[in-house]
Amino acid sequence: MRAQTTPAGPPPLEIDAELTAGWLASFLREEFERRGFEKAVLGLSGGVDSAVTAYLSSEALGAQNVVAVRMPYRTSNPDSLAHAQLVIDQLKIQSRTIDISPAVDGYLATEGDADPARRGNVMARERMIVLFDQSAKYHALPVGTGNKTERLLGYFTWHADDSPPINPLGDLFKTQVWQLARFLGVPDVIVSKPASADLIEGQTDERDFGISYAEADEILNWLVSGYSPTVLDARGFDPAKVELVRKRLAGTHWKRKLPTVAMLSATGIGEAYLRPVDY
């Protein structure tokens, strides 16, 4: 059979949401079985990424095996707690609410010159301390919630958001997560609100980027598929926005790698020793 002729370009950003949801639920089931865990623990922020992860985890493992942890800071938007509760109620999953303010403020009391970015990083890392401790309490495996757009733009706190050992959304652009969320039935108030890490009052992702997720995803999709900025410029993309995305992509590569280890043998972990499963 002759394959349908298609114009040159990257794969489309539109996904088969039903197929994707089924594949990701299977991925989670297989990974949990292989690692010997039955329960999942995840940070439920009230945003679309963690909501989708909760829906997928519940489908894969059963609601009784999912523990959602809400971890507000004293300046967090109250809507974040409320929106997370919508997910908890709809899925009927277990939940905990743990205020990270005392732990964060205890450290920052000694760091009076910490700017908002540093304070946000402390909050993100404290949440991972809580999440991993809760995983030990419930004998559960932490599940990550970061999407592909955030990962490619380096828009996450290193050794915090990226720490969980399993991530079902890591190869989905943000706009694809929104597609999946609508298919799964995530409440519209969560899907339609501006994306925010909620680490700084009034902060939104797109304001931080200087570009919308829709535009960033289009550009990233071309760049990571091997097309040069010159090609994108010729195809009518805004050169300034292409360069903005390219610089963030190139400048955050280190955040997507394992620690750089000096190799002294032929079995350096992550460099020569690349087995997906240890003996």
Tab-separated table of C-alpha atoms in Angstrom:
chain	number	residue	atom	x	y	z
A	1	MET	CA	0.000	0.000	0.000
A	2	ARG	CA	1.216	3.472	-0.784
A	3	ALA	CA	1.659	5.650	2.285
A	4	GLN	CA	-0.284	8.879	2.235
A	5	THR	CA	1.831	11.784	1.073
A	6	THR	CA	2.264	14.367	3.812
A	7	PRO	CA	4.119	17.683	3.808
A	8	ALA	CA	7.476	17.807	5.556
A	9	GLY	CA	7.343	18.723	9.190
A	10	PRO	CA	7.207	17.273	12.700
A	11	PRO	CA	4.475	14.955	13.983
A	12	PRO	CA	1.210	16.800	14.686
A	13	LEU	CA	0.497	18.022	18.189
A	14	GLU	CA	-3.026	16.595	18.051
A	15	ILE	CA	-3.214	13.268	19.891
A	16	ASP	CA	-5.606	10.337	19.987
A	17	ALA	CA	-6.613	11.009	23.576
A	18	GLU	CA	-8.332	7.651	24.124
A	19	LEU	CA	-5.351	5.692	22.828
A	20	THR	CA	-2.923	7.860	24.798
A	21	ALA	CA	-4.846	7.466	28.045
A	22	GLY	CA	-4.957	3.695	27.648
A	23	TRP	CA	-1.258	3.481	26.851
A	24	LEU	CA	-0.264	5.622	29.837
A	25	ALA	CA	-2.433	3.619	32.230
A	26	SER	CA	-0.766	0.440	30.928
A	27	PHE	CA	2.645	2.064	31.345
A	28	LEU	CA	1.888	2.837	34.986
A	29	ARG	CA	0.565	-0.642	35.731
A	30	GLU	CA	3.614	-2.297	34.198
A	31	GLU	CA	6.103	-0.019	35.936
A	32	PHE	CA	4.490	-0.510	39.337
A	33	GLU	CA	4.402	-4.277	38.886
A	34	ARG	CA	8.026	-4.366	37.736
A	35	ARG	CA	9.157	-2.296	40.718
A	36	GLY	CA	7.069	-4.239	43.227
A	37	PHE	CA	4.679	-1.471	44.325
A	38	GLU	CA	0.890	-1.351	44.486
A	39	LYS	CA	0.327	2.208	45.722
A	40	ALA	CA	1.137	5.574	44.144
A	41	VAL	CA	1.696	8.871	45.921
A	42	LEU	CA	1.610	12.164	44.055
A	43	GLY	CA	1.570	15.855	44.765
A	44	LEU	CA	-1.822	17.266	43.807
A	45	SER	CA	-1.446	20.981	43.187
A	46	GLY	CA	-4.816	21.886	41.719
A	47	GLY	CA	-3.233	22.278	38.288
A	48	VAL	CA	-3.980	20.302	35.145
A	49	ASP	CA	-0.774	18.221	35.076
A	50	SER	CA	-1.159	16.725	38.540
A	51	ALA	CA	-4.898	16.281	37.964
A	52	VAL	CA	-4.293	14.261	34.783
A	53	THR	CA	-1.656	12.212	36.601
A	54	ALA	CA	-4.154	11.452	39.359
A	55	TYR	CA	-6.767	10.323	36.834
A	56	LEU	CA	-4.272	8.069	35.044
A	57	SER	CA	-2.957	6.620	38.312
A	58	SER	CA	-6.470	5.898	39.529
A	59	GLU	CA	-7.324	4.157	36.279
A	60	ALA	CA	-4.113	2.132	36.355
A	61	LEU	CA	-3.983	1.129	40.017
A	62	GLY	CA	-7.465	1.686	41.405
A	63	ALA	CA	-8.599	4.655	43.488
A	64	GLN	CA	-7.838	2.816	46.719
A	65	ASN	CA	-4.167	2.662	45.740
A	66	VAL	CA	-3.624	6.366	45.015
A	67	VAL	CA	-2.638	8.866	47.710
A	68	ALA	CA	-2.846	12.533	46.709
A	69	VAL	CA	-0.869	14.954	48.864
A	70	ARG	CA	-1.784	18.634	48.899
A	71	MET	CA	1.146	20.742	50.108
A	72	PRO	CA	0.130	24.388	50.425
A	73	TYR	CA	2.395	27.219	51.498
A	74	ARG	CA	0.892	30.146	53.402
A	75	THR	CA	0.884	32.336	50.263
A	76	SER	CA	-0.578	29.655	47.992
A	77	ASN	CA	-3.696	30.527	46.058
A	78	PRO	CA	-6.731	29.118	47.944
A	79	ASP	CA	-8.111	27.981	44.581
A	80	SER	CA	-5.261	25.467	44.362
A	81	LEU	CA	-6.548	23.591	47.402
A	82	ALA	CA	-10.143	23.818	46.237
A	83	HIS	CA	-9.372	22.574	42.724
A	84	ALA	CA	-7.299	19.700	44.067
A	85	GLN	CA	-10.263	18.746	46.265
A	86	LEU	CA	-12.461	18.533	43.164
A	87	VAL	CA	-10.154	15.856	41.797
A	88	ILE	CA	-10.007	14.002	45.120
A	89	ASP	CA	-13.795	14.001	45.390
A	90	GLN	CA	-14.383	12.965	41.789
A	91	LEU	CA	-11.877	10.100	41.842
A	92	LYS	CA	-12.498	9.122	45.484
A	93	ILE	CA	-8.779	8.712	46.086
A	94	GLN	CA	-7.011	8.957	49.440
A	95	SER	CA	-5.608	12.352	50.363
A	96	ARG	CA	-3.413	14.214	52.816
A	97	THR	CA	-2.993	17.964	53.305
A	98	ILE	CA	0.395	18.952	54.712
A	99	ASP	CA	1.233	22.624	55.197
A	100	ILE	CA	4.871	23.190	54.203
A	101	SER	CA	4.976	26.738	55.640
A	102	PRO	CA	6.678	25.876	58.974
A	103	ALA	CA	9.452	23.870	57.291
A	104	VAL	CA	10.053	26.434	54.530
A	105	ASP	CA	9.934	29.429	56.858
A	106	GLY	CA	12.201	27.679	59.349
A	107	TYR	CA	14.967	27.510	56.783
A	108	LEU	CA	14.316	30.878	55.152
A	109	ALA	CA	14.471	32.571	58.561
A	110	THR	CA	18.232	32.177	58.256
A	111	GLU	CA	18.252	33.464	54.658
A	112	GLY	CA	16.761	36.933	54.828
A	113	ASP	CA	18.211	37.913	51.446
A	114	ALA	CA	16.516	35.059	49.546
A	115	ASP	CA	14.794	36.405	46.425
A	116	PRO	CA	11.464	35.028	45.141
A	117	ALA	CA	13.196	32.507	42.843
A	118	ARG	CA	15.204	31.028	45.721
A	119	ARG	CA	12.145	30.943	47.945
A	120	GLY	CA	10.190	29.140	45.223
A	121	ASN	CA	12.956	26.564	44.844
A	122	VAL	CA	12.939	25.922	48.593
A	123	MET	CA	9.173	25.331	48.476
A	124	ALA	CA	9.463	22.954	45.523
A	125	ARG	CA	12.222	20.947	47.185
A	126	GLU	CA	10.381	20.838	50.499
A	127	ARG	CA	7.401	19.364	48.685
A	128	MET	CA	9.612	16.563	47.402
A	129	ILE	CA	10.884	15.902	50.938
A	130	VAL	CA	7.263	15.518	52.023
A	131	LEU	CA	6.301	13.423	49.004
A	132	PHE	CA	9.145	10.950	49.412
A	133	ASP	CA	8.543	10.667	53.149
A	134	GLN	CA	4.875	9.958	52.480
A	135	SER	CA	5.929	7.339	49.957
A	136	ALA	CA	7.841	5.577	52.740
A	137	LYS	CA	4.834	5.878	55.063
A	138	TYR	CA	2.434	4.302	52.570
A	139	HIS	CA	4.993	2.026	50.885
A	140	ALA	CA	4.053	3.831	47.706
A	141	LEU	CA	5.980	4.887	44.628
A	142	PRO	CA	6.105	8.645	43.907
A	143	VAL	CA	4.693	9.611	40.507
A	144	GLY	CA	5.902	12.728	38.718
A	145	THR	CA	3.655	15.236	36.997
A	146	GLY	CA	5.948	17.365	34.798
A	147	ASN	CA	5.072	17.753	31.120
A	148	LYS	CA	7.386	17.823	28.090
A	149	THR	CA	7.132	21.574	27.538
A	150	GLU	CA	8.264	22.343	31.090
A	151	ARG	CA	11.072	19.831	30.815
A	152	LEU	CA	12.346	21.178	27.483
A	153	LEU	CA	12.196	24.790	28.647
A	154	GLY	CA	13.850	23.904	31.962
A	155	TYR	CA	10.825	25.272	33.784
A	156	PHE	CA	11.135	23.148	36.886
A	157	THR	CA	13.194	23.086	40.059
A	158	TRP	CA	16.131	20.762	39.633
A	159	HIS	CA	15.989	17.747	41.963
A	160	ALA	CA	12.452	18.644	42.958
A	161	ASP	CA	9.709	18.426	40.323
A	162	ASP	CA	11.852	15.994	38.303
A	163	SER	CA	12.679	13.681	41.238
A	164	PRO	CA	9.911	11.025	41.145
A	165	PRO	CA	11.085	7.829	39.417
A	166	ILE	CA	8.022	7.479	37.155
A	167	ASN	CA	6.448	10.193	35.030
A	168	PRO	CA	3.539	9.433	32.682
A	169	LEU	CA	3.355	12.969	31.233
A	170	GLY	CA	7.027	13.601	30.484
A	171	ASP	CA	6.618	13.062	26.729
A	172	LEU	CA	3.429	15.111	26.351
A	173	PHE	CA	3.565	18.787	25.454
A	174	LYS	CA	1.401	21.051	27.614
A	175	THR	CA	-1.181	21.479	24.876
A	176	GLN	CA	-1.383	17.683	24.621
A	177	VAL	CA	-1.925	17.408	28.376
A	178	TRP	CA	-4.871	19.781	27.991
A	179	GLN	CA	-6.291	17.530	25.248
A	180	LEU	CA	-5.908	14.489	27.475
A	181	ALA	CA	-7.451	16.301	30.444
A	182	ARG	CA	-10.606	17.109	28.486
A	183	PHE	CA	-10.935	13.486	27.403
A	184	LEU	CA	-10.481	12.203	30.968
A	185	GLY	CA	-13.101	14.562	32.351
A	186	VAL	CA	-10.870	16.765	34.478
A	187	PRO	CA	-13.057	19.636	35.773
A	188	ASP	CA	-13.088	22.526	33.309
A	189	VAL	CA	-12.151	25.048	35.991
A	190	ILE	CA	-8.788	23.258	36.222
A	191	VAL	CA	-8.262	22.821	32.488
A	192	SER	CA	-9.181	26.371	31.519
A	193	LYS	CA	-7.349	28.387	34.195
A	194	PRO	CA	-3.931	29.976	33.468
A	195	ALA	CA	-1.114	27.563	34.296
A	196	SER	CA	0.888	28.547	37.364
A	197	ALA	CA	3.516	26.917	39.568
A	198	ASP	CA	1.918	28.902	42.427
A	199	LEU	CA	5.305	29.504	44.054
A	200	ILE	CA	5.111	33.299	43.758
A	201	GLU	CA	1.910	35.282	44.247
A	202	GLY	CA	0.363	36.270	40.909
A	203	GLN	CA	2.834	34.227	38.886
A	204	THR	CA	1.787	32.476	35.661
A	205	ASP	CA	3.876	30.179	33.472
A	206	GLU	CA	3.248	32.043	30.227
A	207	ARG	CA	4.168	35.399	31.765
A	208	ASP	CA	7.443	33.859	32.917
A	209	PHE	CA	8.109	32.409	29.455
A	210	GLY	CA	7.201	35.527	27.496
A	211	ILE	CA	5.303	33.262	25.091
A	212	SER	CA	2.114	31.198	25.193
A	213	TYR	CA	2.175	27.431	25.629
A	214	ALA	CA	0.505	27.023	22.227
A	215	GLU	CA	3.251	29.001	20.499
A	216	ALA	CA	6.047	27.393	22.514
A	217	ASP	CA	4.776	23.885	21.777
A	218	GLU	CA	4.641	24.556	18.031
A	219	ILE	CA	8.210	25.856	18.018
A	220	LEU	CA	9.544	23.130	20.322
A	221	ASN	CA	7.876	20.444	18.219
A	222	TRP	CA	9.828	21.636	15.177
A	223	LEU	CA	13.133	22.171	16.979
A	224	VAL	CA	13.246	18.806	18.771
A	225	SER	CA	12.278	17.091	15.504
A	226	GLY	CA	15.531	18.340	14.001
A	227	TYR	CA	14.474	21.487	12.168
A	228	SER	CA	16.723	24.534	12.435
A	229	PRO	CA	15.619	28.045	13.400
A	230	THR	CA	16.341	29.059	9.806
A	231	VAL	CA	13.725	26.588	8.575
A	232	LEU	CA	11.218	27.873	11.109
A	233	ASP	CA	11.874	31.466	10.088
A	234	ALA	CA	11.269	30.494	6.445
A	235	ARG	CA	7.985	28.875	7.427
A	236	GLY	CA	6.694	32.082	8.943
A	237	PHE	CA	7.434	31.656	12.644
A	238	ASP	CA	8.309	34.828	14.563
A	239	PRO	CA	12.151	34.845	14.658
A	240	ALA	CA	12.220	36.519	18.083
A	241	LYS	CA	9.970	33.835	19.584
A	242	VAL	CA	11.939	31.052	17.898
A	243	GLU	CA	15.155	32.433	19.411
A	244	LEU	CA	13.517	32.800	22.838
A	245	VAL	CA	12.514	29.124	22.811
A	246	ARG	CA	15.818	27.968	21.292
A	247	LYS	CA	17.849	29.736	23.978
A	248	ARG	CA	15.798	28.205	26.798
A	249	LEU	CA	16.029	24.778	25.208
A	250	ALA	CA	19.801	25.005	24.735
A	251	GLY	CA	20.476	26.686	28.068
A	252	THR	CA	18.677	24.116	30.215
A	253	HIS	CA	20.032	20.871	28.753
A	254	TRP	CA	21.994	20.235	31.952
A	255	LYS	CA	18.751	20.013	33.943
A	256	ARG	CA	17.615	17.016	31.887
A	257	LYS	CA	20.728	14.918	32.507
A	258	LEU	CA	21.950	12.688	35.294
A	259	PRO	CA	24.810	14.144	37.364
A	260	THR	CA	28.052	14.325	35.408
A	261	VAL	CA	30.365	11.715	36.925
A	262	ALA	CA	34.113	11.513	36.271
A	263	MET	CA	34.624	8.160	34.540
A	264	LEU	CA	37.381	5.954	35.971
A	265	SER	CA	36.224	2.626	34.569
A	266	ALA	CA	34.416	1.001	31.660
A	267	THR	CA	31.243	0.688	33.740
A	268	GLY	CA	30.511	4.309	34.625
A	269	ILE	CA	26.832	4.570	35.545
A	270	GLY	CA	24.875	6.493	32.940
A	271	GLU	CA	27.900	6.807	30.651
A	272	ALA	CA	28.954	3.248	29.772
A	273	TYR	CA	26.733	1.172	32.061
A	274	LEU	CA	23.398	1.826	30.362
A	275	ARG	CA	21.335	-1.225	31.276
A	276	PRO	CA	17.632	-0.308	31.697
A	277	VAL	CA	17.339	-2.900	34.486
A	278	ASP	CA	20.152	-3.864	36.841
A	279	TYR	CA	21.058	-7.493	37.471
